[in-house]
Amino acid sequence: MSEAIQAATRGAANDAKGASAEASDASLPEIPRAMRCAARGIKKAFGSTPILRGVDLEIPEGTFAVLVGPSGCGKSTLLRLVAGLEEADEGTISLADRDVTELPPRDRDVAMVFQSYALYPHLTVRDNLAFGLKLRGTAASEIDKRIEEASAMLGLAKLLDRLPKQLSGGQRQRVAMGRAIVRRPTIFLFDEPLSNLDAALRAEVRVEIRRLHDRLGATTLYVTHDQVEAMTLADSLWVLNGGLVEQKGPPLEIYERPRTKFVATFLGSPQMNLLAGRLVKENGAVYAEGGGVRSRVDDERFKSELDDGREVTIGVRPHDMFLAKGDAPKIAELKVEIVEALGSEAFAHGWLTSSGPTVIARLDAADARTVKPGSVIPLGAAPTSIHLFDAATDRALA
Amino acid sequence: MKHLRALVTLIALVATIVLPGCSEPPRGIVLWHPYRGGEEAALKKGVLRFEAERGLKVTVLAVPYEAYLAKLEAAIPRGNGPDVFVGPHNRLGEYLLHRLVAPVGDAFPDADASLYEPVTVAAITYEGERWAVPLASKCGALYYNPRLLPEAPRTLDDLAAKRDFALGPGVWPLAYESHTAYWHSALLHAYGGELFGAPKPGAAEGEAKLPPGFAMTGDAAERSLDKARELVTTRVVPDEASGDLVKTLFTTGKAASVISGPWLAGDLEDKVPYEVVPLPSIAGVGAMRPFLTVDGVFMTPEGAKSEGARALARSLGDGVSASERAEIGKQVVATRSYWSAQDDGVAAAALSPEAKRQRKLLVAFHEASADAIPMPVSPAMNPVWVPAEQAIRKVLRGDASPRDALAEAKARYDDVMRAPPREAASPAPLVVVVGLALLAAAFAVVRRVRAPGFRRELTASKPAYKYVLHAALTILVLVVLPLVAGAAMSFFAGSREDARFVGLGNYVEILTARGKPLLSHGSFYLTLLVTVAWTVVNVVLHVSIGLVLGIALARPVLRLRAIYRVLLIIPWAVPSYVTALAWKGMFHRQFGAINAILVALGAEPVSWFAKFSTAFAANVATNAWLGFPFMMVVVMGALTSISKDVLEAAEVDGATRWQAFRLVTLPLLRPTLLPAVVLGSVWTFNMFNVVFLVSGGEPDGTTDILVSEAYRWAFARNAQLGYAAAYAVIIFGLLALMSKVLGRIGAGDAKEAL
């Protein structure tokens, strides 16, 4: 974003602070009114290390937005900026049409669930829940009502008089959520709230969080590095990388149409297989060739970018590959090294060429029994499931 | 094998304790002395000559003056002390009390009486016996700066004429330690008064004896105090000048004359020109007469039996030794032959200018000693100083008339010297109290032992007991036994030599304020009130300053944090008595830094130790300075254990910085702070150093806390060790109770938090 536009954005935001009602006549990039949370041109550096390098974020009312990305991508920093726990170097943040860029956390009306839960160790569960309300001068009867509601919702009723140290990890997690819920904030902020739980509990609480969200209809910003959480929870998924938004949208759309090689590999487990190759036109059809793969590509999707001889990276998700039986068209042959049988399905690890990278393909559970390490198996994949990325820019062809 | 090793360890341990006590008895005559430098060299020269002449072996041992009396007391009764020793005559009373000396006999035959200056002979004569061979004397004289005073001042009025800084800005005509009884007595003697009653040293047998005691009463004493006050109020003399200050004023030319002893000359060197003359007289009254101390050679009871030892003592007093001590040791010798030689001008011509100057100085002090009053020797003299000094200070400050102040001082002296509690008729009450305590203890032990699992716990932790055994033994020997001995001492009254069992008499006296009103001056309850106020104020200050600074230093945004941290911990690292003395200096009325700042800001200088409130504040300021780093460090440590997330959670929950501190940080600090508060309270409750060194109980003992009061009973008031021990036991009980109560609060708290 150029300096001029940033300045203009800030100007607009400042106007909005003064008179938010008439701030709609904009030729400037205006914050849409329906947005519960919006951030514009956020930049933030710690010392000389840039963390966020110009991020825009928009979360419509009632949306469950998830920020996902690898460690150090800036997702937690962005969340803390929204909470007001950090100050942005540049850019504006507004919550419910109110510019909060300069406001301290207490004036932002946000609630946050911390990774460590951050319960007040010296207060009972009840007092933990009531803390924020008391500070805001909420009437005692109202506090009791809200605590009752929240504890019923979260199954905390029996724990209200305990201290945090007397609770299990899952219970603490629920208290932390309860503390946010009773506040009825503009937006819920979650900072990797499940990473201190064991795997089974994590799956359980994950569902619970989504259920709560659906029930409360609360606007939520959720940070995680776990793509399963990201995929399952999000209405709107924001993939961050290197301080920039790499791609945003509904999770399935991102999964199916990753716009960059990074997004393609970040989402999906096991990772998408990537092979260097090029495009070849034959008989009016276009083929992607390289690394032992030769597959027709769906020209509808790629529009006009399918130039003959273009250098590309070919991407195929393991789940999109199958054992080509009979006369089904095969795109490659895999020399199998290991077969991981998971019961419901299996993954074959191996190589397509002697010098190529490891490739993973999904097998049906039944086929897993017949495929032995050392054997060579034919693999098929639908042309529509092939992803193509420009070899130079790593951007998806579109 | 294991047992062998234990046995060897035990033997080694016993040997280290016992062996020094039974080292081989030294051979020949043993001489102890506290001298250093030239005095020591001169003494040794005399001893060497004696050895050569008599063919006897003399072992000379220099013992530091600070420990001198204690060493004599420890060594002589056990038979490994000296045969003869050099010491000041005014300790004679104590020497006699502890049976450290015997009359010198033929070391000082009647025939020798004319050899020594009469005043020194008087000093070492007590109850008709001569107890030492006089060597040299020390007394005060007037040093004056000839640049400021071309004429030697003869009278106080000469000096008073220069008042109001007639000699220059900030130049005092005269400086001396006017608030001390020692130096005030020169004035007192001028008016014919006395600090201490009969028996006077040198009093002839049969002369009517007054009971020894506080004698600073009556017209002469009052007039002397009026005069001292006049000198201060008319700005002839600075008030509350310490010895150091007197010296500094003189060397910097800010005092035209000072009254001090021969030791000052050594410090002056060439810093300032000076002359020495006898003390000035007071017109129409008489000469100021300082106290005189005579160093003599004393004989221990064992040494007095040895002809060699007696001969040694006698030879040290002879003319040759005396002139050596005068020339090399620069002492004002007691032997007359040296002085008559000076009068004759023998060999004076051949002297270097420096030696001439030296001799002139000696002659001046010798002249001054002729009029001096030998210090009384009775051990009952000791309790005189403190009340006398309190009276002098009170008068100098203008807080009381001389008559009232002296009457009060006399009453205090009498209180200190009061008859000890009646010998306990029967030990029954004590037996009942101690018996009940033992019964309660036994009951507790039995209950504990009979508790299920006790035996199992005991056997299970057997190895643990082995590991802590040596520490437990050490604590038993170093802590528990002295504690028990101290507690036992509290059932006795009187001095060490004639301690009498009085049962709970001391406690009864303390708790009934010795029959006076419960909140009267110096009563246990008043002191307790002061102590509690002292503790509360200090701990509150320590904790709040420690909190503020600890939190400030924990802020990550603070630059140069490490430097501040070190700077703020420094008060803790400096020994507390050094800090206390520095603060005392800063609170000095005329020369202290704090008053200098006040004056620079246009305020009136404050006489800090003249009023309870300001003296207490000065003590508190010093102790706050000493105590906050500990709390700060505790807070800093405790803060690191508070998760940053919790504070951020509070911030998001809507807390202001202050609310987050009050509602989150502070409650989370509590479990760590409480034990620190308990410790701090105990330390402060017993903070002897600050109270003793800064205010010294001033004004008038009102800022004394229990522990300094106990100290005074033991060391400043006729050694009433039993009474002091009873105080100590009461303090111990109070502190044990306080720790228990605070600890219980802390335990309840710790259960809640974390």
PDB file of N, CA and C in Angstrom, chain A residues 80 83-85 105-106 110-112 114-116 118-123 128 131-132 135-136 163 165 179 183, chain B residues 643-657 659-660 663-665 667-668 750-754:
ATOM      1  N   ARG A  80      -3.277  -9.644  19.086  1.00  0.00           N
ATOM      2  CA  ARG A  80      -2.972  -8.764  20.212  1.00  0.00           C
ATOM      3  C   ARG A  80      -3.172  -7.291  19.843  1.00  0.00           C
ATOM      4  N   ALA A  83      -6.750  -6.757  20.214  1.00  0.00           N
ATOM      5  CA  ALA A  83      -7.087  -6.675  21.636  1.00  0.00           C
ATOM      6  C   ALA A  83      -6.603  -5.366  22.259  1.00  0.00           C
ATOM      7  N   GLY A  84      -5.581  -4.763  21.640  1.00  0.00           N
ATOM      8  CA  GLY A  84      -5.033  -3.542  22.207  1.00  0.00           C
ATOM      9  C   GLY A  84      -3.839  -3.812  23.094  1.00  0.00           C
ATOM     10  N   LEU A  85      -3.364  -5.041  23.140  1.00  0.00           N
ATOM     11  CA  LEU A  85      -2.215  -5.365  23.974  1.00  0.00           C
ATOM     12  C   LEU A  85      -0.906  -4.948  23.312  1.00  0.00           C
ATOM     13  N   PRO A 105      -6.900  -1.618  25.921  1.00  0.00           N
ATOM     14  CA  PRO A 105      -7.759  -2.805  25.828  1.00  0.00           C
ATOM     15  C   PRO A 105      -9.083  -2.637  26.557  1.00  0.00           C
ATOM     16  N   ARG A 106      -9.030  -1.966  27.718  1.00  0.00           N
ATOM     17  CA  ARG A 106     -10.246  -1.927  28.529  1.00  0.00           C
ATOM     18  C   ARG A 106     -11.356  -1.136  27.862  1.00  0.00           C
ATOM     19  N   VAL A 110     -13.488  -5.978  24.148  1.00  0.00           N
ATOM     20  CA  VAL A 110     -13.157  -7.282  23.575  1.00  0.00           C
ATOM     21  C   VAL A 110     -12.952  -8.258  24.726  1.00  0.00           C
ATOM     22  N   ALA A 111     -13.087  -9.560  24.423  1.00  0.00           N
ATOM     23  CA  ALA A 111     -12.773 -10.572  25.421  1.00  0.00           C
ATOM     24  C   ALA A 111     -11.789 -11.536  24.796  1.00  0.00           C
ATOM     25  N   MET A 112     -10.859 -11.978  25.609  1.00  0.00           N
ATOM     26  CA  MET A 112      -9.784 -12.782  25.038  1.00  0.00           C
ATOM     27  C   MET A 112      -9.599 -14.055  25.853  1.00  0.00           C
ATOM     28  N   PHE A 114      -6.770 -16.823  26.506  1.00  0.00           N
ATOM     29  CA  PHE A 114      -5.330 -16.973  26.301  1.00  0.00           C
ATOM     30  C   PHE A 114      -4.940 -18.436  26.186  1.00  0.00           C
ATOM     31  N   GLN A 115      -3.835 -18.641  25.546  1.00  0.00           N
ATOM     32  CA  GLN A 115      -3.302 -19.994  25.422  1.00  0.00           C
ATOM     33  C   GLN A 115      -3.078 -20.618  26.800  1.00  0.00           C
ATOM     34  N   SER A 116      -2.564 -19.779  27.738  1.00  0.00           N
ATOM     35  CA  SER A 116      -2.308 -20.301  29.088  1.00  0.00           C
ATOM     36  C   SER A 116      -3.556 -20.193  29.962  1.00  0.00           C
ATOM     37  N   ALA A 118      -4.729 -17.980  31.533  1.00  0.00           N
ATOM     38  CA  ALA A 118      -4.566 -16.735  32.282  1.00  0.00           C
ATOM     39  C   ALA A 118      -5.696 -16.492  33.261  1.00  0.00           C
ATOM     40  N   LEU A 119      -6.079 -17.547  33.969  1.00  0.00           N
ATOM     41  CA  LEU A 119      -7.087 -17.349  35.016  1.00  0.00           C
ATOM     42  C   LEU A 119      -6.404 -16.646  36.190  1.00  0.00           C
ATOM     43  N   TYR A 120      -7.191 -15.904  36.983  1.00  0.00           N
ATOM     44  CA  TYR A 120      -6.620 -15.251  38.162  1.00  0.00           C
ATOM     45  C   TYR A 120      -6.453 -16.304  39.245  1.00  0.00           C
ATOM     46  N   PRO A 121      -5.225 -16.641  39.585  1.00  0.00           N
ATOM     47  CA  PRO A 121      -5.014 -17.804  40.448  1.00  0.00           C
ATOM     48  C   PRO A 121      -5.584 -17.621  41.847  1.00  0.00           C
ATOM     49  N   HIS A 122      -5.749 -16.375  42.271  1.00  0.00           N
ATOM     50  CA  HIS A 122      -6.179 -16.146  43.644  1.00  0.00           C
ATOM     51  C   HIS A 122      -7.688 -16.024  43.762  1.00  0.00           C
ATOM     52  N   LEU A 123      -8.398 -16.142  42.652  1.00  0.00           N
ATOM     53  CA  LEU A 123      -9.853 -15.969  42.684  1.00  0.00           C
ATOM     54  C   LEU A 123     -10.546 -17.284  42.348  1.00  0.00           C
ATOM     55  N   ASN A 128     -13.485 -15.268  39.066  1.00  0.00           N
ATOM     56  CA  ASN A 128     -12.831 -15.128  37.770  1.00  0.00           C
ATOM     57  C   ASN A 128     -13.837 -14.667  36.717  1.00  0.00           C
ATOM     58  N   PHE A 131     -15.006 -11.022  37.370  1.00  0.00           N
ATOM     59  CA  PHE A 131     -13.980  -9.972  37.443  1.00  0.00           C
ATOM     60  C   PHE A 131     -14.239  -8.811  36.483  1.00  0.00           C
ATOM     61  N   GLY A 132     -14.377  -9.155  35.196  1.00  0.00           N
ATOM     62  CA  GLY A 132     -14.551  -8.111  34.181  1.00  0.00           C
ATOM     63  C   GLY A 132     -15.852  -7.349  34.360  1.00  0.00           C
ATOM     64  N   LEU A 135     -15.590  -4.880  37.234  1.00  0.00           N
ATOM     65  CA  LEU A 135     -14.809  -3.702  36.854  1.00  0.00           C
ATOM     66  C   LEU A 135     -15.655  -2.730  36.043  1.00  0.00           C
ATOM     67  N   ARG A 136     -16.584  -3.283  35.299  1.00  0.00           N
ATOM     68  CA  ARG A 136     -17.429  -2.422  34.485  1.00  0.00           C
ATOM     69  C   ARG A 136     -18.653  -1.922  35.248  1.00  0.00           C
ATOM     70  N   LEU A 163     -10.824 -22.991  43.204  1.00  0.00           N
ATOM     71  CA  LEU A 163      -9.753 -22.149  42.691  1.00  0.00           C
ATOM     72  C   LEU A 163      -9.204 -22.789  41.422  1.00  0.00           C
ATOM     73  N   LYS A 165      -6.378 -23.699  40.540  1.00  0.00           N
ATOM     74  CA  LYS A 165      -5.413 -24.801  40.683  1.00  0.00           C
ATOM     75  C   LYS A 165      -6.111 -26.122  40.990  1.00  0.00           C
ATOM     76  N   ARG A 179     -15.266 -16.788  31.086  1.00  0.00           N
ATOM     77  CA  ARG A 179     -14.906 -15.425  31.436  1.00  0.00           C
ATOM     78  C   ARG A 179     -15.127 -14.489  30.244  1.00  0.00           C
ATOM     79  N   ARG A 183     -18.920 -11.618  29.418  1.00  0.00           N
ATOM     80  CA  ARG A 183     -18.684 -10.225  29.099  1.00  0.00           C
ATOM     81  C   ARG A 183     -19.563  -9.730  27.956  1.00  0.00           C
TER      82      ARG A 183
ATOM     83  N   SER B 643       2.395 -14.458  35.961  1.00  0.00           N
ATOM     84  CA  SER B 643       2.370 -14.590  34.513  1.00  0.00           C
ATOM     85  C   SER B 643       1.900 -13.293  33.865  1.00  0.00           C
ATOM     86  N   LYS B 644       2.578 -12.939  32.777  1.00  0.00           N
ATOM     87  CA  LYS B 644       2.228 -11.722  32.056  1.00  0.00           C
ATOM     88  C   LYS B 644       0.812 -11.833  31.515  1.00  0.00           C
ATOM     89  N   ASP B 645       0.451 -13.066  31.136  1.00  0.00           N
ATOM     90  CA  ASP B 645      -0.893 -13.295  30.585  1.00  0.00           C
ATOM     91  C   ASP B 645      -1.980 -12.842  31.553  1.00  0.00           C
ATOM     92  N   VAL B 646      -1.778 -13.146  32.830  1.00  0.00           N
ATOM     93  CA  VAL B 646      -2.828 -12.829  33.801  1.00  0.00           C
ATOM     94  C   VAL B 646      -3.047 -11.323  33.861  1.00  0.00           C
ATOM     95  N   LEU B 647      -1.953 -10.581  33.805  1.00  0.00           N
ATOM     96  CA  LEU B 647      -2.085  -9.128  33.834  1.00  0.00           C
ATOM     97  C   LEU B 647      -2.734  -8.619  32.553  1.00  0.00           C
ATOM     98  N   GLU B 648      -2.389  -9.248  31.435  1.00  0.00           N
ATOM     99  CA  GLU B 648      -3.019  -8.847  30.171  1.00  0.00           C
ATOM    100  C   GLU B 648      -4.497  -9.201  30.180  1.00  0.00           C
ATOM    101  N   ALA B 649      -4.799 -10.352  30.788  1.00  0.00           N
ATOM    102  CA  ALA B 649      -6.200 -10.741  30.887  1.00  0.00           C
ATOM    103  C   ALA B 649      -6.977  -9.689  31.658  1.00  0.00           C
ATOM    104  N   ALA B 650      -6.355  -9.198  32.739  1.00  0.00           N
ATOM    105  CA  ALA B 650      -7.025  -8.171  33.524  1.00  0.00           C
ATOM    106  C   ALA B 650      -7.219  -6.902  32.692  1.00  0.00           C
ATOM    107  N   GLU B 651      -6.206  -6.592  31.904  1.00  0.00           N
ATOM    108  CA  GLU B 651      -6.275  -5.403  31.060  1.00  0.00           C
ATOM    109  C   GLU B 651      -7.441  -5.526  30.071  1.00  0.00           C
ATOM    110  N   VAL B 652      -7.523  -6.696  29.459  1.00  0.00           N
ATOM    111  CA  VAL B 652      -8.605  -6.921  28.497  1.00  0.00           C
ATOM    112  C   VAL B 652      -9.951  -6.937  29.217  1.00  0.00           C
ATOM    113  N   ASP B 653      -9.935  -7.454  30.445  1.00  0.00           N
ATOM    114  CA  ASP B 653     -11.184  -7.508  31.210  1.00  0.00           C
ATOM    115  C   ASP B 653     -11.643  -6.122  31.630  1.00  0.00           C
ATOM    116  N   GLY B 654     -10.808  -5.118  31.410  1.00  0.00           N
ATOM    117  CA  GLY B 654     -11.269  -3.759  31.676  1.00  0.00           C
ATOM    118  C   GLY B 654     -10.599  -3.102  32.857  1.00  0.00           C
ATOM    119  N   ALA B 655      -9.492  -3.668  33.332  1.00  0.00           N
ATOM    120  CA  ALA B 655      -8.854  -3.081  34.503  1.00  0.00           C
ATOM    121  C   ALA B 655      -7.932  -1.945  34.085  1.00  0.00           C
ATOM    122  N   THR B 656      -7.966  -0.872  34.851  1.00  0.00           N
ATOM    123  CA  THR B 656      -6.951   0.161  34.659  1.00  0.00           C
ATOM    124  C   THR B 656      -5.662  -0.369  35.265  1.00  0.00           C
ATOM    125  N   ARG B 657      -4.583   0.366  35.029  1.00  0.00           N
ATOM    126  CA  ARG B 657      -3.294  -0.079  35.566  1.00  0.00           C
ATOM    127  C   ARG B 657      -3.370  -0.257  37.085  1.00  0.00           C
ATOM    128  N   GLN B 659      -6.086  -0.703  38.934  1.00  0.00           N
ATOM    129  CA  GLN B 659      -6.951  -1.832  39.308  1.00  0.00           C
ATOM    130  C   GLN B 659      -6.226  -3.158  39.121  1.00  0.00           C
ATOM    131  N   ALA B 660      -5.483  -3.268  38.018  1.00  0.00           N
ATOM    132  CA  ALA B 660      -4.758  -4.514  37.768  1.00  0.00           C
ATOM    133  C   ALA B 660      -3.757  -4.752  38.890  1.00  0.00           C
ATOM    134  N   LEU B 663      -5.928  -5.468  42.231  1.00  0.00           N
ATOM    135  CA  LEU B 663      -6.776  -6.658  42.245  1.00  0.00           C
ATOM    136  C   LEU B 663      -6.051  -7.918  41.801  1.00  0.00           C
ATOM    137  N   VAL B 664      -4.973  -7.772  41.067  1.00  0.00           N
ATOM    138  CA  VAL B 664      -4.280  -8.971  40.575  1.00  0.00           C
ATOM    139  C   VAL B 664      -2.853  -9.042  41.121  1.00  0.00           C
ATOM    140  N   THR B 665      -2.040  -8.026  40.807  1.00  0.00           N
ATOM    141  CA  THR B 665      -0.629  -8.115  41.203  1.00  0.00           C
ATOM    142  C   THR B 665      -0.478  -8.241  42.713  1.00  0.00           C
ATOM    143  N   PRO B 667      -2.579  -9.137  45.244  1.00  0.00           N
ATOM    144  CA  PRO B 667      -2.947 -10.416  45.863  1.00  0.00           C
ATOM    145  C   PRO B 667      -1.992 -11.542  45.501  1.00  0.00           C
ATOM    146  N   LEU B 668      -1.415 -11.482  44.299  1.00  0.00           N
ATOM    147  CA  LEU B 668      -0.495 -12.551  43.912  1.00  0.00           C
ATOM    148  C   LEU B 668       0.869 -12.378  44.568  1.00  0.00           C
ATOM    149  N   ALA B 750      -1.733 -18.425  52.007  1.00  0.00           N
ATOM    150  CA  ALA B 750      -1.081 -19.273  51.018  1.00  0.00           C
ATOM    151  C   ALA B 750      -2.032 -20.375  50.576  1.00  0.00           C
ATOM    152  N   LYS B 751      -2.898 -20.794  51.489  1.00  0.00           N
ATOM    153  CA  LYS B 751      -3.838 -21.845  51.145  1.00  0.00           C
ATOM    154  C   LYS B 751      -4.780 -21.354  50.041  1.00  0.00           C
ATOM    155  N   GLU B 752      -5.142 -20.094  50.156  1.00  0.00           N
ATOM    156  CA  GLU B 752      -6.073 -19.561  49.166  1.00  0.00           C
ATOM    157  C   GLU B 752      -5.421 -19.413  47.802  1.00  0.00           C
ATOM    158  N   ALA B 753      -4.278 -18.736  47.814  1.00  0.00           N
ATOM    159  CA  ALA B 753      -3.694 -18.374  46.525  1.00  0.00           C
ATOM    160  C   ALA B 753      -2.881 -19.522  45.963  1.00  0.00           C
ATOM    161  N   LEU B 754      -2.833 -19.594  44.657  1.00  0.00           N
ATOM    162  CA  LEU B 754      -2.020 -20.574  43.922  1.00  0.00           C
ATOM    163  C   LEU B 754      -2.281 -21.996  44.347  1.00  0.00           C
TER     164      LEU B 754
END
